PDB file of C-alpha atoms in Angstrom:
ATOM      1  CA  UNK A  80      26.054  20.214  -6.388  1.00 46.00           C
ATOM      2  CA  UNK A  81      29.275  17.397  -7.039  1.00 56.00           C
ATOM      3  CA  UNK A  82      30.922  18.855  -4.095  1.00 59.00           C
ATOM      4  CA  UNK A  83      27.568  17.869  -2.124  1.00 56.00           C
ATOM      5  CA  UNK A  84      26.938  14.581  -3.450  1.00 63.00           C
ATOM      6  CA  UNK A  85      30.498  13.641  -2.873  1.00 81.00           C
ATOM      7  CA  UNK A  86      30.555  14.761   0.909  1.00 85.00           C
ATOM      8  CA  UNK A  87      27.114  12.890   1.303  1.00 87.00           C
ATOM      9  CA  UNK A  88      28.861   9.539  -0.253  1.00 86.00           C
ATOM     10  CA  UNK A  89      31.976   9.734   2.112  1.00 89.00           C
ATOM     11  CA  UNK A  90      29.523  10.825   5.030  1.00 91.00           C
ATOM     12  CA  UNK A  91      27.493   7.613   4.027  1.00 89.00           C
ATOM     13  CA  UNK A  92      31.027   5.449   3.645  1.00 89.00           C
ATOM     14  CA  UNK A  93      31.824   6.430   7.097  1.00 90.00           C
ATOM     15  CA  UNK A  94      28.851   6.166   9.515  1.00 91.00           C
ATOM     16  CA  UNK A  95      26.592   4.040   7.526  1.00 90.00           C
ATOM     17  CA  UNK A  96      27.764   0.612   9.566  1.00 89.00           C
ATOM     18  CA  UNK A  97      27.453   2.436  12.888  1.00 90.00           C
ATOM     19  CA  UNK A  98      24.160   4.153  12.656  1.00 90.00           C
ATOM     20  CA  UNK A  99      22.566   1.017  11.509  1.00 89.00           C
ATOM     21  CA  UNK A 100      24.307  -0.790  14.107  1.00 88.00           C
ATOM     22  CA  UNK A 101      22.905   1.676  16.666  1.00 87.00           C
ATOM     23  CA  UNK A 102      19.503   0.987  15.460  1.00 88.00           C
ATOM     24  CA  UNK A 103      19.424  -2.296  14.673  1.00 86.00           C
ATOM     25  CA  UNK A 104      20.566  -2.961  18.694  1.00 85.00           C
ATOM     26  CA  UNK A 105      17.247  -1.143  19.536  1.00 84.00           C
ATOM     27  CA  UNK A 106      14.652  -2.576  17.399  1.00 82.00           C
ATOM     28  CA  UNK A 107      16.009  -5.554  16.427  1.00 81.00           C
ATOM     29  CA  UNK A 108      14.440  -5.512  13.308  1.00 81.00           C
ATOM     30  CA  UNK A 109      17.279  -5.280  10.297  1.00 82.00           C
ATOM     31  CA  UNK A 110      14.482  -4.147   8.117  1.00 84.00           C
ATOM     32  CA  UNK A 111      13.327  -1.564   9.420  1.00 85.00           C
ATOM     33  CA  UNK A 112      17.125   0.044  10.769  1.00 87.00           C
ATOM     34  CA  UNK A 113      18.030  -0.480   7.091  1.00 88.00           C
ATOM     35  CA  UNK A 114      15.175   2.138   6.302  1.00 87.00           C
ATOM     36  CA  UNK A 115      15.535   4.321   9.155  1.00 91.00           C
ATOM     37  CA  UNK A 116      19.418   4.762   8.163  1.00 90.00           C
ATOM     38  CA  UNK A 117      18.199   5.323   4.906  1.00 90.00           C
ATOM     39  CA  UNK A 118      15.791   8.277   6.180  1.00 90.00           C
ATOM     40  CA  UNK A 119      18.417   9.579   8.094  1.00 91.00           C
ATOM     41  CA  UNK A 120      20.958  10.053   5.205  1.00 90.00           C
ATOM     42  CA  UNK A 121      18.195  11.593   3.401  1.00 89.00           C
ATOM     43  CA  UNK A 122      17.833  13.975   5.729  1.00 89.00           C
ATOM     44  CA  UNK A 123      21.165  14.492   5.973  1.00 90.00           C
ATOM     45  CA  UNK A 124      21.273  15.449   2.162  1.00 88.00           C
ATOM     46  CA  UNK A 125      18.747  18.065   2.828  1.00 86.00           C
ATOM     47  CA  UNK A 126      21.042  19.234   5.704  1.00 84.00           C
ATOM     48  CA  UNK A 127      24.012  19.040   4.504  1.00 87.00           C
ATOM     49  CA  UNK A 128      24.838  22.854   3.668  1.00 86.00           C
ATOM     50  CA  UNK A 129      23.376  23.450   7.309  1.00 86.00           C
ATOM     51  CA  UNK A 130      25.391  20.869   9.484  1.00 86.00           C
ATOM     52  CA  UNK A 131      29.025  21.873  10.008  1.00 88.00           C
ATOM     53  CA  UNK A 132      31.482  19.019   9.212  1.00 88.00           C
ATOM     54  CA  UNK A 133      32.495  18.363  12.639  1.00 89.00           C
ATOM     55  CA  UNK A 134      28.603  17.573  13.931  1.00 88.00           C
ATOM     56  CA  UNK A 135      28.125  15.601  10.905  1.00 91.00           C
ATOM     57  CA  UNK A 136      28.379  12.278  13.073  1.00 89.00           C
ATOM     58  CA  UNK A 137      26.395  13.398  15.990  1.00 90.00           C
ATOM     59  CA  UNK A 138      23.932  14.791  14.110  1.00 91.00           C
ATOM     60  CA  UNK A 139      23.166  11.152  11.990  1.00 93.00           C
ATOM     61  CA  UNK A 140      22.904   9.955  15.713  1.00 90.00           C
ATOM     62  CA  UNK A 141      20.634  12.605  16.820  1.00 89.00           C
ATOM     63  CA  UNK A 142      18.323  12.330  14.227  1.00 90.00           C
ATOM     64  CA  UNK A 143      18.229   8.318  13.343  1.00 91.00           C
ATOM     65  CA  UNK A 144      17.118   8.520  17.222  1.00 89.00           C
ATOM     66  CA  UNK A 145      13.924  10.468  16.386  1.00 87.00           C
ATOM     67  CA  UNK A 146      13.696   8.910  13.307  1.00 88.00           C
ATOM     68  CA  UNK A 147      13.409   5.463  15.262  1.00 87.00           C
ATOM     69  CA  UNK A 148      10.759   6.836  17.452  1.00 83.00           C
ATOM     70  CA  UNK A 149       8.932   8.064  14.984  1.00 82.00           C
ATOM     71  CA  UNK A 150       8.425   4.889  13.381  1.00 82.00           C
ATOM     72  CA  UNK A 151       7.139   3.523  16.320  1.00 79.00           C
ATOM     73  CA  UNK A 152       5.169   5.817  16.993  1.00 76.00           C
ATOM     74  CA  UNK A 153       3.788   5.261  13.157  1.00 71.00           C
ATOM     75  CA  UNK A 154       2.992   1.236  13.657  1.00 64.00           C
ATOM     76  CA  UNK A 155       6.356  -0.101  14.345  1.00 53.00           C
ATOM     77  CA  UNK A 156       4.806  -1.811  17.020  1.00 45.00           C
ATOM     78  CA  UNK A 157       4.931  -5.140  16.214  1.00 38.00           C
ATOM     79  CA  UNK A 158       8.949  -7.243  16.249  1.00 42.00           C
ATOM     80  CA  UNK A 159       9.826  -8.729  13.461  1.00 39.00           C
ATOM     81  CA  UNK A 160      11.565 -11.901  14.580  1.00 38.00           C
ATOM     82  CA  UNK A 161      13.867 -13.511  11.682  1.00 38.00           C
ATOM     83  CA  UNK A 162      13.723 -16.958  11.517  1.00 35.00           C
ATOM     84  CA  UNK A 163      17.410 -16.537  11.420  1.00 39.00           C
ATOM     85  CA  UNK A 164      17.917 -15.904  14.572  1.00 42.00           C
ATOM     86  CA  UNK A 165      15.963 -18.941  16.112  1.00 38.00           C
ATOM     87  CA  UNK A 166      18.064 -21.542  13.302  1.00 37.00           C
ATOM     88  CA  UNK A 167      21.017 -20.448  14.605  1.00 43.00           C
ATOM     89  CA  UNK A 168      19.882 -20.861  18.045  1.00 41.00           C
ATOM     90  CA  UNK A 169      18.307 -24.373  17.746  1.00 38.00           C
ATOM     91  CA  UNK A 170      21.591 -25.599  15.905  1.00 42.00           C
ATOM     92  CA  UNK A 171      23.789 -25.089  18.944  1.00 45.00           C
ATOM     93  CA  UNK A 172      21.435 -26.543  21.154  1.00 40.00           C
ATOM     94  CA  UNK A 173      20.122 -29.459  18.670  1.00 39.00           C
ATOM     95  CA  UNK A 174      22.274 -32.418  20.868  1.00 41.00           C
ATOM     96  CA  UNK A 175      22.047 -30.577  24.484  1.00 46.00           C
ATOM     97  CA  UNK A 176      19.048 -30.216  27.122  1.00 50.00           C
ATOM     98  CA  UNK A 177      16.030 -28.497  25.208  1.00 50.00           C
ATOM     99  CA  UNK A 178      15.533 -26.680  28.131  1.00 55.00           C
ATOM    100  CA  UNK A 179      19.163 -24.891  27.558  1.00 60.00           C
ATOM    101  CA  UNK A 180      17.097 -22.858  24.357  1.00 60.00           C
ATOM    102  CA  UNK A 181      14.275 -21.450  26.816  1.00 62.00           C
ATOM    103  CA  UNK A 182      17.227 -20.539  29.210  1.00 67.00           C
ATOM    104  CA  UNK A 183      19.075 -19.057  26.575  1.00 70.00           C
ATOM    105  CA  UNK A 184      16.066 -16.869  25.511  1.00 71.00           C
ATOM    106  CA  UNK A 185      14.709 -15.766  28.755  1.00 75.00           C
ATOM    107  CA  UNK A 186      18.262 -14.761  29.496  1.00 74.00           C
ATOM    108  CA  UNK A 187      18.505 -12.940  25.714  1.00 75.00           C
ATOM    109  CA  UNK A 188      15.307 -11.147  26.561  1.00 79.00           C
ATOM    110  CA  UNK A 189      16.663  -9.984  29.914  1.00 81.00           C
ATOM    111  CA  UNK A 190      19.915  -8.616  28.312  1.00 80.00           C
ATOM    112  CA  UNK A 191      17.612  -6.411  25.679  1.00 80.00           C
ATOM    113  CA  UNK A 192      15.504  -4.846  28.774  1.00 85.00           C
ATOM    114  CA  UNK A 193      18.343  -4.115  30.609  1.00 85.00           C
ATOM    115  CA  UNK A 194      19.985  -2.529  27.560  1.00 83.00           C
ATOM    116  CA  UNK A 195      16.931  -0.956  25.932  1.00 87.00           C
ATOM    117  CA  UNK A 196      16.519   0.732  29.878  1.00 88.00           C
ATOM    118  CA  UNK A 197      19.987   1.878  29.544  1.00 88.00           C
ATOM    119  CA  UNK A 198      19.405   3.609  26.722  1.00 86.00           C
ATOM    120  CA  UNK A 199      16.500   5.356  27.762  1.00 90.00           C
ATOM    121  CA  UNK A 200      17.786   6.323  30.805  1.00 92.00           C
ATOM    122  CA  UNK A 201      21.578   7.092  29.617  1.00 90.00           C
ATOM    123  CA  UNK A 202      21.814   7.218  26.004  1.00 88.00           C
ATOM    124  CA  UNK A 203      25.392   8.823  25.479  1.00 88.00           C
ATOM    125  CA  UNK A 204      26.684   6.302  27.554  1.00 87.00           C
ATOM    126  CA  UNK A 205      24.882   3.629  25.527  1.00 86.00           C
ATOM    127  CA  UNK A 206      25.728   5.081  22.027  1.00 85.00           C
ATOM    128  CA  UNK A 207      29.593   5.318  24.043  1.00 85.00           C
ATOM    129  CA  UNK A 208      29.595   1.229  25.139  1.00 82.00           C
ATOM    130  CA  UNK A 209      28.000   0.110  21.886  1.00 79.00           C
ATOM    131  CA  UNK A 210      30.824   1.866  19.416  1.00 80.00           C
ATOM    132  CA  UNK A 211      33.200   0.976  22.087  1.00 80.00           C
ATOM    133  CA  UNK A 212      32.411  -3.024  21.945  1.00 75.00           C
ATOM    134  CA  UNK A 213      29.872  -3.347  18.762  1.00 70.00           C
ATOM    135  CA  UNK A 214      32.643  -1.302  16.510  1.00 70.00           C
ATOM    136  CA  UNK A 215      35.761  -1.573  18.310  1.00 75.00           C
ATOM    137  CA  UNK A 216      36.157   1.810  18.522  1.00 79.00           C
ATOM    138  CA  UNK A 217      38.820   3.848  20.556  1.00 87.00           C
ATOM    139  CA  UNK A 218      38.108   6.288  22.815  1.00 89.00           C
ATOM    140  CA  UNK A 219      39.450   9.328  21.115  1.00 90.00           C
ATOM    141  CA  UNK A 220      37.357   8.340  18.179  1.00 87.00           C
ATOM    142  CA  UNK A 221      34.231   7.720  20.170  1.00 88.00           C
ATOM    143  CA  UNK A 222      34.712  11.180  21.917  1.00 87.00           C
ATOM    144  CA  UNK A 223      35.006  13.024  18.641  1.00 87.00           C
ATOM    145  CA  UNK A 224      32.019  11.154  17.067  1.00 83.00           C
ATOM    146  CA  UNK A 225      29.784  12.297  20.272  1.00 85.00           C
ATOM    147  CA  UNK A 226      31.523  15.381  20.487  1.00 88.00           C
ATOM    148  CA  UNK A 227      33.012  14.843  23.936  1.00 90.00           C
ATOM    149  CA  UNK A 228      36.478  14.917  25.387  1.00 91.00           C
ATOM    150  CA  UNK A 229      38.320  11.078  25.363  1.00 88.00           C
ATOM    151  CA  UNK A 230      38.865  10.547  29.105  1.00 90.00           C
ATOM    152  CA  UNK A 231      35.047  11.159  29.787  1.00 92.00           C
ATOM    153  CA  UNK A 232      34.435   7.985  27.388  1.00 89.00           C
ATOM    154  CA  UNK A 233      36.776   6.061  29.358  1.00 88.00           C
ATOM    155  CA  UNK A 234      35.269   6.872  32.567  1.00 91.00           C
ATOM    156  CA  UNK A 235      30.966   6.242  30.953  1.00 90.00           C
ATOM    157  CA  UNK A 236      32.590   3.202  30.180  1.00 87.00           C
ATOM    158  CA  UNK A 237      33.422   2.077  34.033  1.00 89.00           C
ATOM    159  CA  UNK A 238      30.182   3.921  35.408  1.00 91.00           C
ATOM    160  CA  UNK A 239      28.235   2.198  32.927  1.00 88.00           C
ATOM    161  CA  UNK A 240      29.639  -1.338  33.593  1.00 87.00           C
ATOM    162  CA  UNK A 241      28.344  -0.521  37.375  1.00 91.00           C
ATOM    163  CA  UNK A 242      25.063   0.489  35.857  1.00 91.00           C
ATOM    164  CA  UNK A 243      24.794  -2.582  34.391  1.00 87.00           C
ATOM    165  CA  UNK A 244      25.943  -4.479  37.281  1.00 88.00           C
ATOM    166  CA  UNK A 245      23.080  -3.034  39.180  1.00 90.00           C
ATOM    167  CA  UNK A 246      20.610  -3.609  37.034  1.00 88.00           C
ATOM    168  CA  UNK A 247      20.818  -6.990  35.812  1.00 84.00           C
ATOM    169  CA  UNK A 248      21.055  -7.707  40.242  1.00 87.00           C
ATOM    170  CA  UNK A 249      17.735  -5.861  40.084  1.00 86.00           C
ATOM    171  CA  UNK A 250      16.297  -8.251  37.275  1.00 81.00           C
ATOM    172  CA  UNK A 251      17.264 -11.022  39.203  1.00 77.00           C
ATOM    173  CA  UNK A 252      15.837 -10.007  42.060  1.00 81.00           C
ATOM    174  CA  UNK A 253      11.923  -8.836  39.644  1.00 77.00           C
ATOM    175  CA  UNK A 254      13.078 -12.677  38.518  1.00 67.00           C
ATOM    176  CA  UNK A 255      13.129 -14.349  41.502  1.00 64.00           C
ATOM    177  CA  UNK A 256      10.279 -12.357  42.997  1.00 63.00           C
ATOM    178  CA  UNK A 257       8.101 -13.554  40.273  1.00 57.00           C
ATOM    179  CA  UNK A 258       8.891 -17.276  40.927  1.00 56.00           C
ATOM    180  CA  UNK A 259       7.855 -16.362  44.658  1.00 52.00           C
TER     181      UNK A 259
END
């Protein structure tokens, strides 16, 4: 039972930052990723003897994922917005143009559509760009963690950069059609 508890601690050590990292970018809610990382190392602890070692990390992924969506699903509905977030905003803006902080929010809620449709619609290459930037993360260590070879990180990297090219083009474009 030690031998357990002390793999679950140094599984905990290691991926606790990224996993509620990787959450946290999708709900936006620290709250709530702080319990769904939670669930997922409990989880893990009833797993533990049935995950091999090298999975371990991929697996907390896997599984915070459906943990995620199952609190939705379960009245996670409604965004918690932290009055954090707008304090810090309206002190950088307090001496500009008051219309900078609406352009500074309509353009932070178009970066979280085009990022929550990139993970929907390629969530590797999400998970790959957000340890890869959000954790500074090489990729050798990025491949291992997603249980991929290196140079396939590299090159999700440049295709998603294109991806995201494209579709912020595409929200200007729903943008400018909606000012039409």
């Amino acid at each position: 039972m030690k031998e357990k508890d002390h793999r679950l601690g140094d599984y905990f050590k290691r991926y606790r930052k990224q996993i509620m990292w990787s959450i946290y970018l999708k709900t936006h809610d620290y709250h709530m990723a702080e319990d769904i990382c939670q669930d997922t190392f409990v989880r893990l602890s009833r797993n533990l003897n049935r995950v091999p070692p090298e999975k371990v990390g991929k697996w907390l992924f896997l599984v915070s994922e459906h943990v995620r969506i199952d609190y939705l699903r379960k009245g996670g509905k409604y965004k918690t917005i932290l009055q954090e977030e707008f304090s810090e905003e309206l002190a950088c803006d307090v001496e500009s143009d008051p219309g900078n902080i609406l352009v500074r929010r309509e353009q932070k809620e178009e970066r979280d559509r085009v990022l929550e449709r990139l993970a929907k619609e390629k969530p590797l290459w999400y998970e790959a760009l957000m340890l890869h930037y959000m954790e500074n993360m090489k990729d050798r260590e990025i491949g291992k963690l997603l249980g991929v070879k290196a140079s396939l990180i590299g090159k999700w990297r440049e295709r998603t950069l294109k991806w995201l090219r494209n579709a912020y083009e595409e929200e200007d474009r729903k943008g400018t059609d909606r000012e039409d």
